[in-house]
Coordinates of C-alpha atoms in Angstrom, one line a residue:
Chain A
X115 CA 19.4 -74.1 -9.4
X116 CA 19.1 -70.9 -11.4
X117 CA 17.1 -69.2 -8.7
X118 CA 19.7 -69.8 -6.0
X119 CA 22.5 -68.7 -8.3
X120 CA 20.7 -65.4 -9.0
X121 CA 20.3 -64.8 -5.3
X122 CA 23.9 -65.4 -4.4
X123 CA 24.9 -63.2 -7.4
X124 CA 22.6 -60.5 -6.1
X125 CA 24.0 -60.8 -2.6
X126 CA 27.5 -60.6 -4.0
X127 CA 26.7 -57.4 -5.9
X128 CA 25.3 -55.8 -2.8
X129 CA 28.4 -56.7 -0.7
X130 CA 30.6 -55.3 -3.5
X131 CA 28.6 -52.1 -3.5
X132 CA 28.8 -51.8 0.3
X133 CA 32.6 -52.3 0.2
X134 CA 32.9 -49.6 -2.5
X135 CA 30.9 -47.2 -0.5
X136 CA 33.0 -47.8 2.6
X137 CA 36.2 -47.2 0.6
X138 CA 34.8 -44.4 -1.6
X139 CA 33.8 -42.1 1.3
X140 CA 36.9 -40.0 1.1
X141 CA 36.6 -39.7 -2.7
X142 CA 39.6 -41.9 -3.5
X143 CA 37.7 -45.2 -4.0
X144 CA 36.0 -46.5 -7.1
X145 CA 32.8 -44.4 -6.6
X146 CA 33.6 -40.8 -6.9
X147 CA 31.1 -37.9 -6.9
X148 CA 27.4 -38.0 -5.9
X149 CA 26.2 -38.4 -9.4
X150 CA 28.0 -41.6 -10.0
X151 CA 26.9 -42.9 -6.5
X152 CA 23.3 -42.1 -7.3
X153 CA 23.5 -43.9 -10.6
X154 CA 25.2 -47.0 -9.0
X155 CA 22.6 -47.1 -6.3
X156 CA 19.7 -47.0 -8.8
X157 CA 21.3 -49.8 -10.9
X158 CA 21.6 -51.9 -7.7
X159 CA 18.0 -51.2 -6.7
X160 CA 16.8 -52.1 -10.2
X161 CA 18.7 -55.4 -9.9
X162 CA 17.1 -56.0 -6.5
X163 CA 13.7 -55.4 -7.9
X164 CA 14.3 -57.7 -10.8
X165 CA 16.0 -60.6 -9.0
X166 CA 14.8 -60.7 -5.5
X167 CA 11.8 -62.8 -4.5
X168 CA 8.7 -60.8 -3.7
X169 CA 5.0 -61.2 -4.2
X170 CA 3.5 -57.9 -3.2
X171 CA 4.4 -54.3 -3.2
X172 CA 4.7 -54.5 0.6
X173 CA 7.3 -57.3 0.4
X174 CA 9.3 -55.3 -2.2
X175 CA 9.3 -52.2 0.0
X176 CA 10.4 -54.2 3.0
X177 CA 13.3 -55.7 1.0
X178 CA 14.4 -52.3 -0.4
X179 CA 14.0 -50.7 3.0
X180 CA 16.2 -53.4 4.6
X181 CA 18.9 -53.1 2.0
X182 CA 18.6 -49.4 2.1
X183 CA 19.3 -49.3 5.8
X184 CA 22.5 -51.4 5.3
X185 CA 23.7 -49.2 2.5
X186 CA 23.1 -45.9 4.3
X187 CA 24.8 -47.4 7.4
X188 CA 27.9 -48.2 5.3
X189 CA 28.5 -44.5 4.4
X190 CA 26.3 -42.1 6.4
X191 CA 27.9 -39.0 4.9
X192 CA 26.6 -39.9 1.4
X193 CA 23.1 -38.8 1.6
X194 CA 22.4 -39.4 -2.1
X195 CA 22.3 -43.2 -1.4
X196 CA 19.5 -42.8 1.1
X197 CA 17.7 -40.3 -1.1
X198 CA 17.6 -42.8 -4.1
X199 CA 16.2 -45.5 -1.8
X200 CA 13.5 -43.2 -0.6
X201 CA 12.7 -42.1 -4.1
X202 CA 12.3 -45.8 -5.2
X203 CA 10.0 -46.4 -2.2
X204 CA 7.8 -43.5 -3.3
X205 CA 7.7 -44.8 -6.9
X206 CA 6.6 -48.2 -5.6
X207 CA 3.8 -46.6 -3.6
X208 CA 2.7 -44.5 -6.6
X209 CA 2.7 -47.6 -8.9
X210 CA 0.8 -49.6 -6.4
X211 CA -1.8 -46.9 -6.1
X212 CA -2.3 -46.6 -9.8
X213 CA -2.5 -50.2 -10.8
X214 CA -4.3 -53.3 -9.6
X215 CA -2.7 -55.9 -11.8
X216 CA -0.6 -58.9 -11.0
X217 CA 3.0 -59.3 -10.0
X218 CA 4.8 -59.5 -13.3
X219 CA 3.0 -56.4 -14.7
X220 CA 4.0 -54.5 -11.6
X221 CA 7.6 -55.6 -12.0
X222 CA 7.8 -54.3 -15.5
X223 CA 6.3 -51.0 -14.5
X224 CA 8.6 -50.5 -11.6
X225 CA 11.6 -51.3 -13.8
X226 CA 10.4 -48.9 -16.4
X227 CA 10.0 -46.1 -13.9
X228 CA 13.4 -46.8 -12.3
X229 CA 14.9 -46.5 -15.8
X230 CA 13.5 -43.0 -16.0
X231 CA 15.3 -42.2 -12.7
X232 CA 18.7 -43.0 -14.1
X233 CA 18.6 -40.0 -16.5
X234 CA 21.0 -37.4 -15.3
X235 CA 19.9 -33.9 -14.5
X236 CA 22.1 -31.5 -16.3
X237 CA 22.8 -28.1 -14.8
X238 CA 22.6 -25.2 -17.2
X239 CA 24.6 -22.1 -16.5
X240 CA 23.0 -19.5 -18.7
X241 CA 24.6 -16.3 -17.6
X242 CA 27.8 -15.2 -19.3
X243 CA 28.8 -12.8 -16.6
X244 CA 30.5 -15.3 -14.3
X245 CA 34.0 -14.9 -13.1
X246 CA 35.6 -18.0 -11.7
X247 CA 37.8 -16.9 -8.8
X248 CA 39.4 -18.6 -5.9
X249 CA 37.7 -18.2 -2.5
X250 CA 40.4 -15.9 -1.2
X251 CA 39.7 -13.2 -3.8
X252 CA 35.9 -13.6 -3.7
X253 CA 35.3 -10.7 -1.3
X254 CA 37.4 -8.4 -3.4
X255 CA 35.6 -9.4 -6.6
X256 CA 32.1 -9.1 -5.0
X257 CA 32.9 -5.5 -3.8
X258 CA 33.6 -4.5 -7.4
X259 CA 30.4 -6.0 -8.6
X260 CA 29.7 -9.7 -9.5
X261 CA 26.3 -10.3 -11.0
X262 CA 25.7 -13.5 -9.2
X263 CA 27.4 -16.3 -7.2
X264 CA 26.6 -19.9 -8.3
X265 CA 27.6 -22.7 -6.0
X266 CA 27.0 -26.5 -5.9
X267 CA 26.4 -28.4 -2.8
X268 CA 26.7 -31.9 -1.3
X269 CA 23.1 -32.0 0.1
X270 CA 20.1 -29.8 0.2
X271 CA 18.4 -30.2 3.6
X272 CA 14.6 -30.2 4.3
X273 CA 14.5 -26.6 5.6
X274 CA 16.2 -25.2 2.5
X275 CA 19.6 -25.0 4.1
X276 CA 22.7 -26.6 2.5
X277 CA 25.4 -29.0 3.6
X278 CA 28.2 -27.9 1.2
X279 CA 31.9 -28.1 1.1
X280 CA 33.9 -26.1 3.7
X281 CA 34.1 -22.4 2.9
X282 CA 30.7 -22.1 1.3
X283 CA 29.2 -20.4 4.4
X284 CA 31.8 -17.7 4.1
X285 CA 31.0 -17.2 0.5
X286 CA 27.3 -17.0 1.3
X287 CA 27.9 -14.4 4.0
X288 CA 30.0 -12.3 1.7
X289 CA 27.3 -12.5 -1.0
X290 CA 24.7 -11.4 1.5
X291 CA 26.9 -8.6 2.6
X292 CA 27.4 -7.3 -0.9
X293 CA 23.7 -8.0 -1.9
X294 CA 24.9 -10.4 -4.7
X295 CA 22.3 -13.1 -5.5
X296 CA 23.4 -16.6 -4.3
X297 CA 22.2 -19.3 -6.6
X298 CA 22.6 -23.0 -5.8
X299 CA 22.4 -25.6 -8.6
X300 CA 21.8 -29.1 -7.5
X301 CA 20.3 -32.3 -9.0
X302 CA 17.1 -33.7 -7.5
X303 CA 18.9 -36.7 -5.9
X304 CA 20.7 -34.3 -3.6
X305 CA 17.4 -33.2 -1.9
X306 CA 17.4 -35.0 1.5
X307 CA 14.6 -35.1 4.1
X308 CA 17.0 -34.4 6.9
X309 CA 16.9 -31.4 9.2
X310 CA 20.2 -29.7 10.3
X311 CA 19.8 -30.0 14.1
X312 CA 18.3 -33.5 14.2
X313 CA 20.1 -36.1 16.3
X314 CA 21.4 -38.3 13.6
X315 CA 22.6 -35.7 11.2
X316 CA 26.3 -36.2 10.8
X317 CA 29.4 -34.2 10.2
X318 CA 32.5 -35.5 8.6
X319 CA 36.0 -34.8 9.6
X320 CA 39.2 -35.7 7.8
X321 CA 42.8 -35.8 8.7
X322 CA 44.3 -32.4 9.0
X323 CA 47.6 -33.4 7.6
X324 CA 47.2 -31.1 4.6
X325 CA 46.7 -28.1 6.8
X326 CA 49.1 -29.0 9.6
X327 CA 51.6 -31.6 8.3
X328 CA 53.0 -34.3 10.7
X329 CA 56.4 -32.7 10.3
X330 CA 55.3 -29.6 12.2
X331 CA 56.9 -31.0 15.3
X332 CA 56.4 -29.7 18.9
X333 CA 53.2 -27.9 18.2
X334 CA 51.3 -31.1 17.4
X335 CA 51.3 -32.3 21.0
X336 CA 49.9 -28.9 22.3
X337 CA 46.9 -28.3 19.9
X338 CA 43.7 -30.1 18.9
X339 CA 43.1 -29.7 15.2
X340 CA 39.6 -30.3 13.7
X341 CA 39.2 -30.5 10.0
X342 CA 35.5 -30.6 9.0
X343 CA 34.6 -31.4 5.5
X344 CA 31.2 -29.7 5.3
X345 CA 29.7 -26.4 6.1
X346 CA 26.0 -25.6 7.0
X347 CA 24.6 -22.7 5.0
X348 CA 21.3 -21.5 6.5
X349 CA 18.4 -20.9 4.1
X350 CA 18.2 -17.1 4.8
X351 CA 21.4 -16.6 2.8
X352 CA 20.2 -18.3 -0.4
X353 CA 18.3 -16.5 -3.1
X354 CA 17.0 -19.3 -5.1
X355 CA 17.6 -23.0 -5.8
X356 CA 16.9 -24.2 -9.4
X357 CA 14.3 -21.5 -9.8
X358 CA 12.7 -22.3 -6.4
X359 CA 13.0 -20.3 -3.2
X360 CA 14.5 -22.2 -0.2
X361 CA 11.1 -22.0 1.5
X362 CA 9.6 -24.1 -1.4
X363 CA 11.8 -27.1 -0.7
X364 CA 9.2 -28.8 1.4
X365 CA 7.0 -29.0 -1.7
X366 CA 9.7 -30.7 -3.8
X367 CA 10.3 -33.0 -0.9
X368 CA 6.7 -34.1 -0.7
X369 CA 6.8 -34.8 -4.5
X370 CA 9.9 -36.9 -4.2
X371 CA 9.6 -38.8 -1.0
X372 CA 6.8 -40.1 1.2
X373 CA 6.8 -38.9 4.9
X374 CA 6.8 -42.4 6.2
X375 CA 10.1 -43.2 4.4
X376 CA 12.0 -40.3 6.1
X377 CA 13.4 -42.8 8.6
X378 CA 14.4 -45.9 6.6
Chain B
X177 CA -29.3 -32.3 25.1
X178 CA -29.7 -28.7 26.1
X179 CA -27.2 -26.0 26.6
X180 CA -26.5 -26.5 30.3
X181 CA -26.2 -30.2 29.9
X182 CA -23.7 -29.7 27.1
X183 CA -21.5 -27.3 29.1
X184 CA -21.8 -29.6 32.2
X185 CA -20.7 -32.6 30.1
X186 CA -17.8 -30.7 28.7
X187 CA -16.6 -29.5 32.1
X188 CA -16.9 -33.0 33.5
X189 CA -14.7 -34.3 30.7
X190 CA -12.1 -31.7 31.4
X191 CA -12.2 -32.3 35.1
X192 CA -12.0 -36.1 34.8
X193 CA -8.9 -36.0 32.7
X194 CA -6.9 -32.8 33.1
X195 CA -4.3 -34.2 30.6
X196 CA -6.7 -34.3 27.7
X197 CA -6.5 -31.2 25.4
X198 CA -9.6 -29.0 25.7
X199 CA -10.3 -29.6 22.0
X200 CA -10.6 -33.3 22.5
X201 CA -13.0 -32.8 25.4
X202 CA -15.1 -30.5 23.1
X203 CA -15.1 -33.1 20.4
X204 CA -16.2 -35.8 22.8
X205 CA -19.0 -33.5 23.9
X206 CA -20.0 -33.0 20.2
X207 CA -20.0 -36.7 19.6
X208 CA -22.2 -37.3 22.6
X209 CA -24.6 -34.6 21.4
X210 CA -24.7 -36.3 18.0
X211 CA -25.6 -39.6 19.6
X212 CA -28.3 -38.2 21.8
X213 CA -29.8 -35.7 19.4
X214 CA -33.4 -36.4 18.5
X215 CA -34.5 -33.1 17.0
X216 CA -32.5 -33.2 13.7
X217 CA -34.6 -34.4 10.8
X218 CA -32.4 -33.6 7.9
X219 CA -28.6 -33.7 7.5
X220 CA -28.6 -29.9 7.1
X221 CA -30.5 -29.7 10.4
X222 CA -27.9 -31.9 12.1
X223 CA -25.1 -29.7 10.8
X224 CA -26.9 -26.6 12.0
X225 CA -27.3 -28.2 15.5
X226 CA -23.7 -29.2 15.6
X227 CA -22.5 -25.7 14.6
X228 CA -24.8 -24.2 17.3
X229 CA -23.2 -26.6 19.8
X230 CA -19.7 -25.5 18.8
X231 CA -20.7 -21.9 19.4
X232 CA -22.0 -22.8 22.9
X233 CA -18.8 -24.6 23.8
X234 CA -16.8 -21.6 22.6
X235 CA -18.7 -19.6 25.1
X236 CA -17.6 -22.0 27.8
X237 CA -14.0 -22.1 26.8
X238 CA -12.7 -19.4 24.5
X239 CA -9.4 -21.1 23.4
X240 CA -8.7 -21.2 19.7
X241 CA -8.3 -25.0 19.7
X242 CA -11.9 -25.6 20.7
X243 CA -13.0 -23.6 17.7
X244 CA -10.6 -25.1 15.2
X245 CA -11.1 -28.7 16.6
X246 CA -14.8 -28.4 16.4
X247 CA -14.8 -27.1 12.9
X248 CA -12.4 -29.9 11.7
X249 CA -14.6 -32.5 13.4
X250 CA -17.6 -31.2 11.7
X251 CA -16.0 -31.2 8.3
X252 CA -14.5 -34.7 8.8
X253 CA -17.8 -36.3 9.6
X254 CA -20.0 -34.6 7.2
X255 CA -17.8 -34.2 4.1
X256 CA -18.2 -37.8 3.1
X257 CA -20.8 -39.6 0.9
X258 CA -23.9 -39.6 3.0
X259 CA -26.2 -41.0 0.3
X260 CA -28.3 -43.3 2.4
X261 CA -32.0 -42.6 2.2
X262 CA -32.5 -43.2 5.9
X263 CA -31.4 -40.5 8.2
X264 CA -30.5 -42.8 11.1
X265 CA -28.1 -44.6 8.7
X266 CA -26.4 -41.4 7.9
X267 CA -26.2 -40.5 11.5
X268 CA -24.6 -43.9 12.2
X269 CA -21.9 -43.2 9.6
X270 CA -21.3 -39.8 11.0
X271 CA -20.9 -41.2 14.5
X272 CA -18.5 -43.8 13.2
X273 CA -16.4 -41.2 11.5
X274 CA -16.5 -39.1 14.6
X275 CA -15.1 -42.0 16.7
X276 CA -12.4 -42.4 14.1
X277 CA -11.5 -38.7 14.2
X278 CA -11.3 -38.8 18.0
X279 CA -9.1 -41.9 18.0
X280 CA -6.7 -40.2 15.5
X281 CA -6.3 -37.0 17.4
X282 CA -5.8 -38.8 20.8
X283 CA -2.6 -40.2 19.3
X284 CA -1.4 -36.9 17.9
X285 CA 0.4 -35.7 21.0
X286 CA 2.6 -38.8 21.1
X287 CA 3.4 -38.4 17.4
X288 CA 4.5 -34.9 17.9
X289 CA 6.7 -35.9 20.9
X290 CA 8.3 -38.7 18.8
X291 CA 9.2 -36.3 16.1
X292 CA 10.5 -33.5 18.3
X293 CA 12.6 -35.2 20.9
X294 CA 15.4 -36.1 18.4
X295 CA 16.0 -32.4 18.1
X296 CA 17.0 -32.1 21.7
X297 CA 20.7 -32.9 22.1
X298 CA 22.4 -34.2 25.2
X299 CA 23.4 -31.3 27.5
X300 CA 20.9 -28.9 25.9
X301 CA 19.5 -25.9 27.8
X302 CA 15.9 -25.4 26.8
X303 CA 13.7 -22.4 27.4
X304 CA 9.9 -22.7 27.3
X305 CA 6.9 -20.5 28.0
X306 CA 4.1 -21.0 30.4
X307 CA 2.5 -24.4 30.7
X308 CA 2.0 -26.6 27.6
X309 CA 1.1 -30.3 27.8
X310 CA 2.6 -31.0 24.4
X311 CA 6.0 -29.5 25.4
X312 CA 5.7 -31.6 28.6
X313 CA 5.2 -34.7 26.6
X314 CA 8.2 -33.8 24.3
X315 CA 10.5 -33.3 27.3
X316 CA 9.2 -36.5 28.9
X317 CA 10.1 -38.4 25.7
X318 CA 13.5 -36.8 25.6
X319 CA 14.1 -37.7 29.3
X320 CA 12.9 -41.3 28.7
X321 CA 15.6 -41.4 25.9
X322 CA 18.2 -40.9 28.6
X323 CA 19.1 -37.4 27.5
X324 CA 20.4 -34.9 30.0
X325 CA 19.1 -31.4 29.7
X326 CA 18.0 -28.4 31.8
X327 CA 14.8 -26.4 31.4
X328 CA 14.1 -22.7 32.1
X329 CA 10.4 -21.9 32.3
X330 CA 9.0 -18.4 32.3
X331 CA 6.6 -17.7 35.2
X332 CA 3.9 -16.5 32.7
X333 CA 1.7 -14.1 34.6
X334 CA -1.1 -13.4 35.3
X335 CA -1.9 -17.0 36.2
X336 CA 1.6 -18.2 37.0
X337 CA 1.1 -21.2 34.8
X338 CA 4.9 -21.5 34.5
X339 CA 5.1 -22.6 38.1
X340 CA 2.8 -25.5 37.5
X341 CA 4.9 -26.5 34.5
X342 CA 8.0 -26.4 36.7
X343 CA 6.3 -28.7 39.3
X344 CA 5.4 -31.2 36.7
X345 CA 8.9 -31.2 35.3
X346 CA 10.4 -31.7 38.8
X347 CA 8.2 -34.8 39.2
X348 CA 10.0 -36.1 36.0
X349 CA 13.4 -35.4 37.6
X350 CA 14.3 -32.8 35.1
X351 CA 16.3 -29.9 36.5
X352 CA 14.2 -26.8 36.0
X353 CA 14.4 -23.1 36.9
X354 CA 11.5 -20.6 36.9
X355 CA 12.5 -17.2 35.5
X356 CA 10.6 -14.0 35.5
X357 CA 8.8 -13.0 32.3
X358 CA 11.0 -9.9 32.2
X359 CA 14.1 -12.0 32.4
X360 CA 13.8 -13.6 29.0
X361 CA 16.3 -11.3 27.4
X362 CA 18.7 -11.9 30.3
X363 CA 18.5 -15.7 30.1
X364 CA 18.5 -16.0 26.3
X365 CA 22.3 -16.1 25.9
X366 CA 22.5 -19.2 28.1
X367 CA 19.9 -21.3 26.3
X368 CA 20.4 -23.5 23.3
X369 CA 16.9 -23.7 22.0
X370 CA 13.4 -22.5 22.7
X371 CA 10.4 -24.8 22.5
X372 CA 6.8 -23.5 23.0
X373 CA 3.4 -25.0 22.5
X374 CA 0.6 -23.2 20.6
X375 CA -3.1 -22.6 21.2
X376 CA -3.6 -22.1 17.5
X377 CA -1.6 -22.3 14.3
X378 CA -2.7 -19.8 11.7
X379 CA -2.6 -19.9 7.9
X380 CA 0.5 -17.7 7.5
X381 CA 2.5 -20.3 9.6
X382 CA 2.5 -18.1 12.6
X383 CA 1.1 -19.1 16.0
X384 CA -1.3 -17.8 18.6
X385 CA -0.1 -18.6 22.1
X386 CA -0.1 -17.3 25.7
X387 CA 0.9 -13.7 26.0
X388 CA 4.7 -13.3 26.1
X389 CA 5.4 -15.8 23.3
X390 CA 6.0 -13.0 20.8
X391 CA 8.5 -11.4 23.0
X392 CA 10.3 -14.7 23.4
X393 CA 10.4 -15.2 19.7
X394 CA 11.8 -11.8 19.0
X395 CA 14.5 -12.3 21.6
X396 CA 15.5 -15.7 20.3
X397 CA 15.7 -14.4 16.7
X398 CA 18.0 -11.6 17.9
X399 CA 20.2 -14.2 19.6
X400 CA 20.0 -16.6 16.7
X401 CA 18.6 -19.4 18.7
X402 CA 16.2 -21.9 17.1
X403 CA 12.5 -21.3 18.0
X404 CA 10.5 -24.5 17.8
X405 CA 6.7 -24.8 18.1
X406 CA 5.0 -28.0 18.9
X407 CA 1.3 -28.3 18.1
X408 CA -1.3 -31.0 17.1
X409 CA -2.9 -30.6 13.7
X410 CA -6.4 -29.9 15.1
X411 CA -5.1 -26.5 16.2
X412 CA -4.8 -25.3 12.6
X413 CA -7.2 -22.5 12.3
X414 CA -8.4 -20.5 9.2
X415 CA -7.2 -17.1 10.3
X416 CA -4.6 -14.8 8.7
X417 CA -3.8 -12.1 11.2
X418 CA -1.4 -9.4 9.9
X419 CA -0.7 -7.9 13.3
X420 CA -1.7 -8.3 16.9
X421 CA -4.9 -6.3 16.4
X422 CA -6.1 -8.6 13.8
X423 CA -6.6 -11.5 16.2
X424 CA -10.4 -11.8 16.9
X425 CA -11.4 -10.5 20.3
X426 CA -13.2 -13.7 21.1
X427 CA -9.9 -15.5 21.4
X428 CA -8.0 -12.8 23.2
X429 CA -9.8 -13.0 26.5
X430 CA -11.1 -15.7 28.8
X431 CA -14.7 -16.7 28.2
X432 CA -15.8 -15.4 31.6
X433 CA -14.2 -12.0 30.9
X434 CA -15.9 -11.7 27.6
X435 CA -19.3 -12.2 29.2
X436 CA -18.8 -10.1 32.3
X437 CA -16.9 -7.1 31.1
X438 CA -18.3 -4.2 29.1
X439 CA -15.2 -2.3 28.0
X440 CA -12.6 -4.7 26.8
X441 CA -10.0 -2.0 26.3
X442 CA -9.3 -2.1 30.0
X443 CA -8.6 -5.8 30.0
X444 CA -5.2 -7.5 29.4
X445 CA -5.3 -9.9 26.5
X446 CA -4.3 -13.5 27.4
X447 CA -2.8 -14.4 24.0
X448 CA -0.6 -12.9 21.3
X449 CA 0.4 -13.6 17.7
X450 CA 3.9 -14.7 16.7
X451 CA 4.6 -14.1 12.9
X452 CA 6.1 -17.0 10.9
X453 CA 9.4 -15.1 10.2
X454 CA 10.4 -15.7 13.8
X455 CA 9.7 -19.4 13.9
X456 CA 12.3 -22.0 12.8
X457 CA 10.2 -25.2 12.7
X458 CA 6.7 -26.4 13.6
X459 CA 6.3 -30.0 14.8
X460 CA 2.9 -31.5 14.2
X461 CA 1.5 -35.0 13.9
X462 CA 1.5 -34.3 10.1
X463 CA 5.3 -34.1 10.2
X464 CA 8.0 -31.5 10.7
X465 CA 7.0 -28.3 8.9
X466 CA 8.7 -25.1 8.0
X467 CA 6.3 -22.2 8.5
X468 CA 5.8 -21.9 4.7
X469 CA 4.6 -25.5 4.6
X470 CA 1.8 -24.8 7.1
X471 CA -0.6 -23.3 4.6
X472 CA -0.4 -26.3 2.3
X473 CA -1.1 -28.7 5.1
X474 CA -3.9 -26.5 6.4
X475 CA -5.6 -26.5 3.0
X476 CA -5.3 -30.3 2.8
X477 CA -7.0 -30.6 6.3
X478 CA -9.9 -28.2 5.5
X479 CA -10.7 -29.6 2.1

């Protein structure tokens, strides 16, 4: 039966995606980079909307929430996945509020809006006064006068703070010390409704073999080595994010996500 | 229902259920007044009567929450389509909305507790100020979640409210220590986070709370400890104080003091104002808010 085939095909795709996520966590799997992950998630959610069986907005939201929980559990450190799920839930709520028509019309409209989601947000670097230097020289360069420091991030948290790659906090502190503006560029799908000291915020650690190779010998048995992947940068160190101050993040958050979807 | 009956009803409500916020007791009184009122002949007249009643209740209990709760109640029940030609119909609608409002705010404390207890980690040392029933509920939820933590409570003179808080916490089997108000700086290096309640949340995102809270906030900022505020949304008040002197006198002192004493300059104020720059996050039943988000939420409530 064509219906049953579609369902098994859909299930198969979801399982593939979950496996990719689990492998792709360290950046070596098929999915690399948050942008690609966000795109893949949106494609998957669009497929679920098109192929799953649902008769009301509530049903669809329940299905997406259920799949969303599974996907985020597969790779908790990839917040973009959870963010896309929450974004889709918000879109469904908005569509439901603005239309009163039947199922098929709703389906088309939801697809149409999800298509719009898939467009990439490009980052424009306008200033021509940027020096690309390595982290070790950054303090020296800042003392002699950089005009601004621009960084990316893995996640933007709900209080305006960042979860960025290790070393970013030091850069931010140096920038604050030398009164150099710190600008963060991040696409919308990196905005996450998490807070930094909440219970289920995570940290990711990787093997320290690049820092302390296994050949180092005796010392290995005497020390504990931790190698965190991310840094927390508090909002006080950031000057503006995409033209918005860190204290304005709550506004963007309320436009993108609905408060009830913060916990999937 | 005349003035003395009103105040008596209010006081009975507070006595019967000491756990209930004073604002909820005030709103129950207002609702009762609305049900019993025979003198109002127009909607404007009804509103006038209710505003008068709120003033009378403020004279009985001068806390900020009674004032803000009363005003929010009034707005909620009257800012709706009251186009029925018959006054008693309109009154019925107002009473229904009043019951709805009351039900909503009775649940707000549990909502706040649900949001906040996830921020308390296992093994945390918490500092709190004076006696707040919302903070108590938060700590109760965290304890029910099988988290182990210890609490330091400031004694909070002049009424030693901190000691009552410590007793309540001991009943919940939470290890608690009472510290002097002056020992806040001394104890700050030991604690992991500070949680306080609020009597009122102002438009700037700052709070009005028992005297000593400002000190606590300054100290925790100096030591880089997170300073959390837990408050229900009916405590949002339309004030924008720029400093301690800007807080209106009618909130600063207890109702009895305001009536009895001539020269307030001799009296010690019971509350102080904590500016938003010292507050990390505010937990309300509307969600977890940064201080800058408070004004948006406040506007949504009052419009």
